[in-house]
Structures are given as structure tokens and as C-alpha cells.
PDB file of C-alpha atoms in Angstrom:
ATOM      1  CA  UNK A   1      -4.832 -31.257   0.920  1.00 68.00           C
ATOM      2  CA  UNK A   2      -7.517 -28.407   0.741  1.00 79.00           C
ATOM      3  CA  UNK A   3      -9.802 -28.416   3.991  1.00 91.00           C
ATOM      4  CA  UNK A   4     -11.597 -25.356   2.635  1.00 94.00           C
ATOM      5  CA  UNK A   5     -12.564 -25.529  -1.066  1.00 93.00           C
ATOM      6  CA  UNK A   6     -13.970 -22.653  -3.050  1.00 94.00           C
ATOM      7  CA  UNK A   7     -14.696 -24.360  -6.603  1.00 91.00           C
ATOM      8  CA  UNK A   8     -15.685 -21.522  -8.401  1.00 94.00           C
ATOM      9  CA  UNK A   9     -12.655 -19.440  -8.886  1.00 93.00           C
ATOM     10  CA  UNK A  10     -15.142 -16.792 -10.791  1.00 96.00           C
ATOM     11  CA  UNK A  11     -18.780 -15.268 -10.587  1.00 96.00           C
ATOM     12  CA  UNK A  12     -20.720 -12.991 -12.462  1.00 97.00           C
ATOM     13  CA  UNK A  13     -23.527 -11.254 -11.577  1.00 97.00           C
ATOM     14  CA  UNK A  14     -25.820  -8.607 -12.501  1.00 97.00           C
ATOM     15  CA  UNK A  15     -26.560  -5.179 -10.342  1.00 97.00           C
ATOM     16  CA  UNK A  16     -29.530  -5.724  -7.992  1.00 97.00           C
ATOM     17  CA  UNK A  17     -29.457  -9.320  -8.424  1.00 97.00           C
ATOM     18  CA  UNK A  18     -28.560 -11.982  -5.863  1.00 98.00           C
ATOM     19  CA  UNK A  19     -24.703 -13.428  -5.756  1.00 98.00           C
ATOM     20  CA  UNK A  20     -24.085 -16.628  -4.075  1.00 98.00           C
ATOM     21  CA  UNK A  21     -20.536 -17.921  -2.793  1.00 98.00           C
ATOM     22  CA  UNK A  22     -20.004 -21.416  -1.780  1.00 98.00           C
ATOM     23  CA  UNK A  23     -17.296 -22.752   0.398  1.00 97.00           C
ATOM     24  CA  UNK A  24     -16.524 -26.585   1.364  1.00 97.00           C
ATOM     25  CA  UNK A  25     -14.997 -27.988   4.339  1.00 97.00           C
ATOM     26  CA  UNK A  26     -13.564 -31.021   5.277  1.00 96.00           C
ATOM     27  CA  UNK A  27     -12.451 -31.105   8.699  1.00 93.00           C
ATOM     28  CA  UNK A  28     -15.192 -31.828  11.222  1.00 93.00           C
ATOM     29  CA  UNK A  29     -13.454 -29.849  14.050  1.00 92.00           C
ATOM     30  CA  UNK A  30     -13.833 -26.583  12.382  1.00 94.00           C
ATOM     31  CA  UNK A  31     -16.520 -24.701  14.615  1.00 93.00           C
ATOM     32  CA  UNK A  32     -15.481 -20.519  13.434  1.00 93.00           C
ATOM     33  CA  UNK A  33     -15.951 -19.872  10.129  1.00 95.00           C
ATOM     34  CA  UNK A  34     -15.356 -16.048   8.191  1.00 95.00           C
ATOM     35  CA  UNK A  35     -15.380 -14.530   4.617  1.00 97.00           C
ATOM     36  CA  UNK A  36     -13.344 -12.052   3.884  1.00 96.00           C
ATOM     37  CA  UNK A  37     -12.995  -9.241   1.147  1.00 97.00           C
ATOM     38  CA  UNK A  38     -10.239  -8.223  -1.191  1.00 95.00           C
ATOM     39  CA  UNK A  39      -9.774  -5.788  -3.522  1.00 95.00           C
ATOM     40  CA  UNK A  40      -6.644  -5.216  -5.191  1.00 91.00           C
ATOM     41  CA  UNK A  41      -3.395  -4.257  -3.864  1.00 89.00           C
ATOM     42  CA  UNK A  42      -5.094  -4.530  -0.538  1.00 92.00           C
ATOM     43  CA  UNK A  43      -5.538  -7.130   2.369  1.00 95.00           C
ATOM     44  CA  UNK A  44      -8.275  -8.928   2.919  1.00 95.00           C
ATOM     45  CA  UNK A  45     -11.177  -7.359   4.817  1.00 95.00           C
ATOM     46  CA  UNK A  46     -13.201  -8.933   7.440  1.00 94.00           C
ATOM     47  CA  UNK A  47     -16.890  -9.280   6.245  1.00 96.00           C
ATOM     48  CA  UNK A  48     -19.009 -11.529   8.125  1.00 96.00           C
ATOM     49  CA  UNK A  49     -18.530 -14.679  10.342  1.00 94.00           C
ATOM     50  CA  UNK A  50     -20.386 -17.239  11.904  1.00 95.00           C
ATOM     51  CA  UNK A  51     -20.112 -19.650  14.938  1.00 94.00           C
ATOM     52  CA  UNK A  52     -21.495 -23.656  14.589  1.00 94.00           C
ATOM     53  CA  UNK A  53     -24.199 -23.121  16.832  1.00 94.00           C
ATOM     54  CA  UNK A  54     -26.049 -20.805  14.188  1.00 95.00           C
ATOM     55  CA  UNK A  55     -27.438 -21.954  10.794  1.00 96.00           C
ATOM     56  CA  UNK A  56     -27.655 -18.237   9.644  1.00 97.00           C
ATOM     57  CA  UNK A  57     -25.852 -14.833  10.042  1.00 97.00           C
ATOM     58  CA  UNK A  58     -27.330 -11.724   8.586  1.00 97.00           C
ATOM     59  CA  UNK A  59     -25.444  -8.437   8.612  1.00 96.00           C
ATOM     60  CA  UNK A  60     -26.610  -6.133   5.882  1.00 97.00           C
ATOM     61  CA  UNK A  61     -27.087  -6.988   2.467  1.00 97.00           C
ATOM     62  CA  UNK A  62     -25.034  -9.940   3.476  1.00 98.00           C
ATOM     63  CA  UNK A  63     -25.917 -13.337   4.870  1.00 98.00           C
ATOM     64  CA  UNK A  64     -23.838 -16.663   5.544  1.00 98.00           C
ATOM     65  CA  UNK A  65     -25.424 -19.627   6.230  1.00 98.00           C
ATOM     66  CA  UNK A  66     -24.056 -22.794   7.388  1.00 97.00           C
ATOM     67  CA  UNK A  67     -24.873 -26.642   6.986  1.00 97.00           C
ATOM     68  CA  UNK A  68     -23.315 -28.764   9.346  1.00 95.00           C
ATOM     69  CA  UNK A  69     -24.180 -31.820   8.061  1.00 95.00           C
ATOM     70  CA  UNK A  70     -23.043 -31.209   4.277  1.00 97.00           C
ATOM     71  CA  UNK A  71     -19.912 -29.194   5.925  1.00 96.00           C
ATOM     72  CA  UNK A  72     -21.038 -26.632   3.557  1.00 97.00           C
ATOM     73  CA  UNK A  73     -21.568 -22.656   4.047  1.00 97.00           C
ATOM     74  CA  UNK A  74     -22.848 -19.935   1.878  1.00 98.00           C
ATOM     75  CA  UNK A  75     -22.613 -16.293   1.589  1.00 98.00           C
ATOM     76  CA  UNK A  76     -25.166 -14.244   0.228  1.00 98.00           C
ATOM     77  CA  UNK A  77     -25.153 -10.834  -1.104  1.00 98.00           C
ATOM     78  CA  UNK A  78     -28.817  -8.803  -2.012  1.00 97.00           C
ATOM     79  CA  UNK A  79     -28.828  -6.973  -3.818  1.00 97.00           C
ATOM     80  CA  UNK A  80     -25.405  -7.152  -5.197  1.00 98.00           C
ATOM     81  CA  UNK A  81     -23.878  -4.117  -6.334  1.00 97.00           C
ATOM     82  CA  UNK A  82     -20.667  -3.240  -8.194  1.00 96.00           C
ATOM     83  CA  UNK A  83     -18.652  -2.141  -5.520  1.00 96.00           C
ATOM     84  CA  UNK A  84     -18.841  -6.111  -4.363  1.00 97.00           C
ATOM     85  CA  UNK A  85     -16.868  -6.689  -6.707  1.00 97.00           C
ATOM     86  CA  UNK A  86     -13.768  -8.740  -5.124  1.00 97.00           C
ATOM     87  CA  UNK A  87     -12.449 -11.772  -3.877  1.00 96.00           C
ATOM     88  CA  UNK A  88     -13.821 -13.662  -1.406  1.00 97.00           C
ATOM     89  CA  UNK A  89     -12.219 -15.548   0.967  1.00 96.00           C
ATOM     90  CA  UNK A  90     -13.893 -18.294   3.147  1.00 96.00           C
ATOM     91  CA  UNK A  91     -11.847 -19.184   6.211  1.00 95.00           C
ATOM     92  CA  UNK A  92     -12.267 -21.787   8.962  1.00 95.00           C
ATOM     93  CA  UNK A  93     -11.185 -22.453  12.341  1.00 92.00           C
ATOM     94  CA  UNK A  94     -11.348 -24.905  15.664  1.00 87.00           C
ATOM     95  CA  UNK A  95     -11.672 -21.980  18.297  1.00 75.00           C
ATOM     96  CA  UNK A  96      -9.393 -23.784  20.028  1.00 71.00           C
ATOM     97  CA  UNK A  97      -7.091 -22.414  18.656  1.00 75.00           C
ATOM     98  CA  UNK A  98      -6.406 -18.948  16.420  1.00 75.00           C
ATOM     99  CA  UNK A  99      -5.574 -20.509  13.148  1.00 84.00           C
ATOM    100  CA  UNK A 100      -7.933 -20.057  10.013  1.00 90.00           C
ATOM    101  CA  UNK A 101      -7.815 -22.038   7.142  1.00 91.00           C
ATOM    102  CA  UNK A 102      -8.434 -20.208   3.727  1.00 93.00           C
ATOM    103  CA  UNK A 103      -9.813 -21.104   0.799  1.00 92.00           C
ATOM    104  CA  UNK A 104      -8.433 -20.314  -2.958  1.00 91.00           C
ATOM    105  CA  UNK A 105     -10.877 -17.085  -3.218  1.00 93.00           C
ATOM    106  CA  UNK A 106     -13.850 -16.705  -5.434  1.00 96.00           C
ATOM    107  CA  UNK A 107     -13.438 -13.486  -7.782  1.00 96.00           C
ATOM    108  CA  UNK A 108     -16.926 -11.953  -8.102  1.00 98.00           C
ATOM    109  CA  UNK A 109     -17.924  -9.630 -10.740  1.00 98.00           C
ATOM    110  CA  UNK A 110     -21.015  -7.286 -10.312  1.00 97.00           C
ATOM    111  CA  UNK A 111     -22.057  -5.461 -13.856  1.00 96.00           C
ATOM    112  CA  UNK A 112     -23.462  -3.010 -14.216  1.00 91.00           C
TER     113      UNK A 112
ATOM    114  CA  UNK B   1      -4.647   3.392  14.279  1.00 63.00           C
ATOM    115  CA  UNK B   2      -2.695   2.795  10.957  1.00 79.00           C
ATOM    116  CA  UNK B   3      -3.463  -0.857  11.033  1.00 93.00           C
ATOM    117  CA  UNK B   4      -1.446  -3.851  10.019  1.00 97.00           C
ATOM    118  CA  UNK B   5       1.467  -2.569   8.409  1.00 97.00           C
ATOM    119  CA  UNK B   6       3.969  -3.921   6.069  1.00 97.00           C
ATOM    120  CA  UNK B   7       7.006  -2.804   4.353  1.00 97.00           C
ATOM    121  CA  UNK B   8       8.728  -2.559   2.341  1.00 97.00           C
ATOM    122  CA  UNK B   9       5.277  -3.173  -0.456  1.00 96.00           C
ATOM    123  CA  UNK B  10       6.743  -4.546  -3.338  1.00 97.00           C
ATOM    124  CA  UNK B  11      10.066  -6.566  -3.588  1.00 97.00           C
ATOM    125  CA  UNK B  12      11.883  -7.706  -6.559  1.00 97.00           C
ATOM    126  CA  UNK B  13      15.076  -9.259  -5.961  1.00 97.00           C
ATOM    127  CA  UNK B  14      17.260 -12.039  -7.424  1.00 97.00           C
ATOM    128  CA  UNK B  15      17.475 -15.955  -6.935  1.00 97.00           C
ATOM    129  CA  UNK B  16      19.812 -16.494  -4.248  1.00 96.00           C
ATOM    130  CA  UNK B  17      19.305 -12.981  -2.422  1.00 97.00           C
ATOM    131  CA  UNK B  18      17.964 -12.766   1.250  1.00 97.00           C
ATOM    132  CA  UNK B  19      14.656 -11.121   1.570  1.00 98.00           C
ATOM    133  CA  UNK B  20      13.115  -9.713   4.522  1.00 98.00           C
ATOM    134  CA  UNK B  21       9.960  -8.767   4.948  1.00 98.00           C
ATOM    135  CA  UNK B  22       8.648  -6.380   7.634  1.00 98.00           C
ATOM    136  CA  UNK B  23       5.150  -6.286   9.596  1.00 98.00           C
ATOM    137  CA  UNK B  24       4.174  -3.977  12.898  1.00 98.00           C
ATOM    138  CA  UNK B  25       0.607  -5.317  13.773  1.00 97.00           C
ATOM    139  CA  UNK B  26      -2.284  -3.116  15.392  1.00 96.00           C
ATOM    140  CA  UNK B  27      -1.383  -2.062  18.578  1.00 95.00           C
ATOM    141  CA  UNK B  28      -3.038  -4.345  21.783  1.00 93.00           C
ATOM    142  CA  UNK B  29      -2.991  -7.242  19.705  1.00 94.00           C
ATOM    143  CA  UNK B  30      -1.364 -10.369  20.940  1.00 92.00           C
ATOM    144  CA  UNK B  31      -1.418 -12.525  17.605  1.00 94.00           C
ATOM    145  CA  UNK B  32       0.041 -11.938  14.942  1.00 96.00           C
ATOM    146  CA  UNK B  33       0.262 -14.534  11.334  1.00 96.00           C
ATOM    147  CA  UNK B  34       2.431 -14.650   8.142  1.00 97.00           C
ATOM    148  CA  UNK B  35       0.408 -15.422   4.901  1.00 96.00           C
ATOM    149  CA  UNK B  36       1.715 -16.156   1.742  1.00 96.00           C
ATOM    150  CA  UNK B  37      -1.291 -15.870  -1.074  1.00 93.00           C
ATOM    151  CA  UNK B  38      -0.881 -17.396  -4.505  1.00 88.00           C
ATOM    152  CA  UNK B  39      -3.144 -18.185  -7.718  1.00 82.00           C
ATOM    153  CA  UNK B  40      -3.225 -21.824  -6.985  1.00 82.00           C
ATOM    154  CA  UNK B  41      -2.979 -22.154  -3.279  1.00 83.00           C
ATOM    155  CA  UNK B  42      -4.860 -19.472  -2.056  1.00 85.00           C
ATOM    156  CA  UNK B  43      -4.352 -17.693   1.122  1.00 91.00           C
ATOM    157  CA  UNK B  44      -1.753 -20.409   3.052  1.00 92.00           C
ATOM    158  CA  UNK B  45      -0.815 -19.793   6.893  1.00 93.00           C
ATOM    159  CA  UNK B  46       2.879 -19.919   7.328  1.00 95.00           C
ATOM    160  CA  UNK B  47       3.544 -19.161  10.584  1.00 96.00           C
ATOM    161  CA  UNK B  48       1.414 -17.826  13.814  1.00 93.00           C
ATOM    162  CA  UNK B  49       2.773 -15.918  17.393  1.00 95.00           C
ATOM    163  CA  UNK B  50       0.705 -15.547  20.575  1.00 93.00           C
ATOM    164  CA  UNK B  51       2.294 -12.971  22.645  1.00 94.00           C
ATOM    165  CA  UNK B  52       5.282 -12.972  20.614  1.00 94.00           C
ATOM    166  CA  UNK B  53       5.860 -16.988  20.680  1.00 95.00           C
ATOM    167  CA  UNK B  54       5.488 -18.704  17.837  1.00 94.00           C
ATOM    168  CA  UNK B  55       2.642 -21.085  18.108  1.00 92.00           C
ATOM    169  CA  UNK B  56       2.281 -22.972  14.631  1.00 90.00           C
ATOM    170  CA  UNK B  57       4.823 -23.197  11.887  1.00 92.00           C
ATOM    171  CA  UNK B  58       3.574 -25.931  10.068  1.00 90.00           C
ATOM    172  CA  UNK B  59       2.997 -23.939   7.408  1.00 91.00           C
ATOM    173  CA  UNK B  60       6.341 -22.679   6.695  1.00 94.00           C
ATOM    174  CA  UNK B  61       7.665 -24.304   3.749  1.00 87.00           C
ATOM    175  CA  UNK B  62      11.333 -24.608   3.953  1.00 86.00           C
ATOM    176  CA  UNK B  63      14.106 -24.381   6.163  1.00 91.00           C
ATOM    177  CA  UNK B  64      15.382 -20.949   4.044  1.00 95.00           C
ATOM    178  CA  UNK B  65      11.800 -19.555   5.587  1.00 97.00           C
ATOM    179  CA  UNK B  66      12.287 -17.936   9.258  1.00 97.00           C
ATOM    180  CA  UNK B  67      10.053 -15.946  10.961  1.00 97.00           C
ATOM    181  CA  UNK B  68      10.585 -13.810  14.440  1.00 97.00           C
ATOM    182  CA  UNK B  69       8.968 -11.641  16.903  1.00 97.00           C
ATOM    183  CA  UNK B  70      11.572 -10.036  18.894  1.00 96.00           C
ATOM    184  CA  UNK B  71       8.732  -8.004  20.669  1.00 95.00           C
ATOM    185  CA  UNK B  72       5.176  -7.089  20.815  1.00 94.00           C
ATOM    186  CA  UNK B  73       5.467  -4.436  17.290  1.00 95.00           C
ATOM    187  CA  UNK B  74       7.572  -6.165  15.306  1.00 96.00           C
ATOM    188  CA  UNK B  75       7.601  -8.983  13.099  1.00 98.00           C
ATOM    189  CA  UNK B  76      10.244 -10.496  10.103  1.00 98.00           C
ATOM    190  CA  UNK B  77       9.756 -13.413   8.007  1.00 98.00           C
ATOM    191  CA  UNK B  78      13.323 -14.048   5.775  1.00 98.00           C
ATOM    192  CA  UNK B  79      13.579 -16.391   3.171  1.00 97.00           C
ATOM    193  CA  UNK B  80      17.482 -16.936   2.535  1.00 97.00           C
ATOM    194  CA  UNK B  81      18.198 -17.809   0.131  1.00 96.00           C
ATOM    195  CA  UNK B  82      15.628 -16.825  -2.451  1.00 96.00           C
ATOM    196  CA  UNK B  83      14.012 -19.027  -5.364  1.00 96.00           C
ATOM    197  CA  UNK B  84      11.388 -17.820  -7.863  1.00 96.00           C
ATOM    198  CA  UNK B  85       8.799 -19.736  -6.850  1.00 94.00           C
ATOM    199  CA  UNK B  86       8.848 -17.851  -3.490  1.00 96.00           C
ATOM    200  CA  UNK B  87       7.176 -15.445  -5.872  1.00 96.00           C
ATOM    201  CA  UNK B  88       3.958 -14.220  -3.986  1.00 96.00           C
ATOM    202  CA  UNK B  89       2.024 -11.671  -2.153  1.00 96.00           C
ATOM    203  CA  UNK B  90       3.038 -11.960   1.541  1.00 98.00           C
ATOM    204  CA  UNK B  91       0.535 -10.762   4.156  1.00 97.00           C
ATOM    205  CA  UNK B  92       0.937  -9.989   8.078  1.00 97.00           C
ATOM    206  CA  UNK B  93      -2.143 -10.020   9.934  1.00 97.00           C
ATOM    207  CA  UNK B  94      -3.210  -8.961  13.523  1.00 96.00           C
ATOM    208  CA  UNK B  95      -5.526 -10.046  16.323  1.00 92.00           C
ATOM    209  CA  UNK B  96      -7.030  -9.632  19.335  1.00 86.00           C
ATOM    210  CA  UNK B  97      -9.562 -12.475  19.630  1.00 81.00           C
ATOM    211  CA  UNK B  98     -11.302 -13.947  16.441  1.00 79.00           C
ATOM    212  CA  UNK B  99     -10.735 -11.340  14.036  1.00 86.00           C
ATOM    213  CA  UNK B 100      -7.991 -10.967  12.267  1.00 91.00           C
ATOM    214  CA  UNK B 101      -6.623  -7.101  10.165  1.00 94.00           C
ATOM    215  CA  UNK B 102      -4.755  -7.551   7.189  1.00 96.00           C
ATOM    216  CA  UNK B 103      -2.188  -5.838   6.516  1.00 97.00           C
ATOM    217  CA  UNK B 104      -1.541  -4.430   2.480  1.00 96.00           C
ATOM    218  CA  UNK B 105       0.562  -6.627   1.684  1.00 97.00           C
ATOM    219  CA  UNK B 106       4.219  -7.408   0.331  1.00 97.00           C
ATOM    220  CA  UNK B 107       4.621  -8.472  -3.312  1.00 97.00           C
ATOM    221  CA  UNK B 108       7.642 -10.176  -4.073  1.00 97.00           C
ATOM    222  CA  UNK B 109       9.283 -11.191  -7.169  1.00 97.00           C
ATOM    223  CA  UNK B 110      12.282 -13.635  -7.560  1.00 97.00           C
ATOM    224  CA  UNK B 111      13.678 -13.533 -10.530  1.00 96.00           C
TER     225      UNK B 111
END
């Protein structure tokens, strides 16, 4: 039973263009939400987060949003460039309490 | 700091071994989780300590899985005994508040 879903296990995307990861919830609880970065033979690096009471988070080239109402969030990266290329790892949370909840991990490609 | 880290980095041992698997977390931090990342599951939560008490281990999925925290630096999760499809990466991560540090990883192989 997957309460965070990451359907596309793969993305490719071209330098300077924009890359868009998608992440599904389930529970309605979750209020915390992160993606994370890994490269291989690494851990996973926080990248950006946001809290339920925002509908966007900008940091950089990167930018998560958040729907509420489709329990749906995105992360966007402009311009992408080829040292994004990772996984990414959307993770949930109730702040209640300190557990996230990962999703399988979208591999992104940037070419060159 | 060093960060999160993890020893010993890659494990290859036989079915029916013990393993143990070693984490230290950042210094100051007072939680500390066991993940266990695979192709088709992802990055699962096994276990989770808040000042050194284990909190959640719902996610632990056997009885030959144990995890302890004898103190604030120290961390082992043992699998005993050992099957191939404990074949994953293992990851210890760190926190003080919402963010958790990774460490690099254990990759162990059953065989």
C-alpha cells in the first residue's frame, strides 16, 4: 500500500529546458512534504520542502508546488541542467510525528 | 561534521549469516531512522529512535530484523539470520527537527 506514488520511474529532459516531477499522496493527514536528491553511491540529499499551508515553494531554480485538493505536488526545475541528473525522492509526513513516507524515486536525465 | 555515517559500505555475505550494520548520526541530533531502499519499493522506513527510544518499528519486516540504540552515537540494525532477498541498500539517517541527513549508505548482498 503506496501512500506516496511517483509513476514515472524515468524522465528525460533537455539542458535549459523545464523538468517536471510528480508525486501522489493518499493519506489526508500528511501536512510536511520534501524531495530529496540522489546520486549514486550516495544518500539522499535534502532539496526543497514545503508545509500545507503554502501552495508554492521557490528556492532557486527549483520550485514545489502543492494541491491539496488533488493530494498532488510538483517539483520544478528551470532551467534544468545536467548536473540534475538523479533520483528524486518525494517524501511525506504528519508533523506530528518525525516519520516520512517515500516514494519509489523518479530517475531524471538532463542531456546535454 | 562528517555527517551520517555508516559502515561497514558494502556487505556481501551468505544466506544464513548474521549481518550487522553500523550508523553514528550527526552529532546534536536526537532522531535517528533505518531505511532499506530497493528497485520496487523505494525508500521504506524500518525503524525510527527519538532520543535513543525506538518510536516506530512498523516497518521492520521480520522478527530476524533488530535494531538498537544503546546511546546517543550509535546505532545497529542485525538481520540474523540472513536471506537474499534482504538484498538492498540500507541507509541511516539523522535529525534534529524536520530534516533529515543521509548517511552513504550500506549495500548488502545475500547470496
Amino acid at each position: 500500500d503506496q501512500q506516496v506514488k511517483q509513476n514515472s520511474p524515468s524522465l528525460s529532459v533537455q539542458e535549459g529546458r523545464i523538468s517536471i516531477l510528480n508525486c501522489d499522496y493518499t493519506n489526508s493527514m500528511f501536512d510536511y512534504f520534501l524531495w530529496y536528491k540522489k546520486y549514486p553511491a550516495e544518500g539522499p540529499t535534502f532539496l526543497i520542502s514545503i508545509s500545507s499551508i503554502k501552495d508554492k515553494n521557490e528556492d532557486g531554480r527549483f520550485t514545489v508546488f502543492l494541491n491539496k485538493s488533488a493530494k498532488h505536488l510538483s517539483l520544478h526545475i528551470v532551467p534544468s541542467q545536467p548536473g540534475d541528473s538523479a533520483v528524486y525522492f518525494c517524501a511525506a509526513s504528519d508533523s506530528g510525528t518525525y516519520k516520512y513516507i517515500f516514494g519509489t524515486g523518479t530517475r531524471l536525465k538532463v542531456l546535454a | 561534521d562528517a555527517g551520517v555515517i555508516q559502515s561497514p559500505r558494502h556487505e556481501v555475505t551468505e544466506m544464513g549469516q548474521e549481518v550487522t550494520l553500523r550508523c553514528k548520526p550527526i552529532s546534536g541530533h536526537n532522531s535517528l531512522f533505518w531505511y532499506r531502499q530497493t528497485m520496487m519499493r523505494g525508500l521504506e522506513l524500518l525503524i525510527y529512535f527519538n532520543n535513543n527510544v525506538p518510536i516506530d518499528d512498523s516497518g521492520m519486516p521480520e522478527d530476524r530484523f533488530s535494531a538498537k540504540m544503546p546511546n546517543a552515537s550509535f546505532s545497529t540494525l542485525k538481520i540474523q539470520p540472513s536471506e537474499p532477498r534482504d538484498s538492498a541498500v540500507y541507509f541511516c539517517a539523522s535529525a534534529r527537527g524536520n530534516e533529515q541527513f543521509f548517511g552513504p549508505g550500506t549495500r548488502l548482498t545475500v547470496l
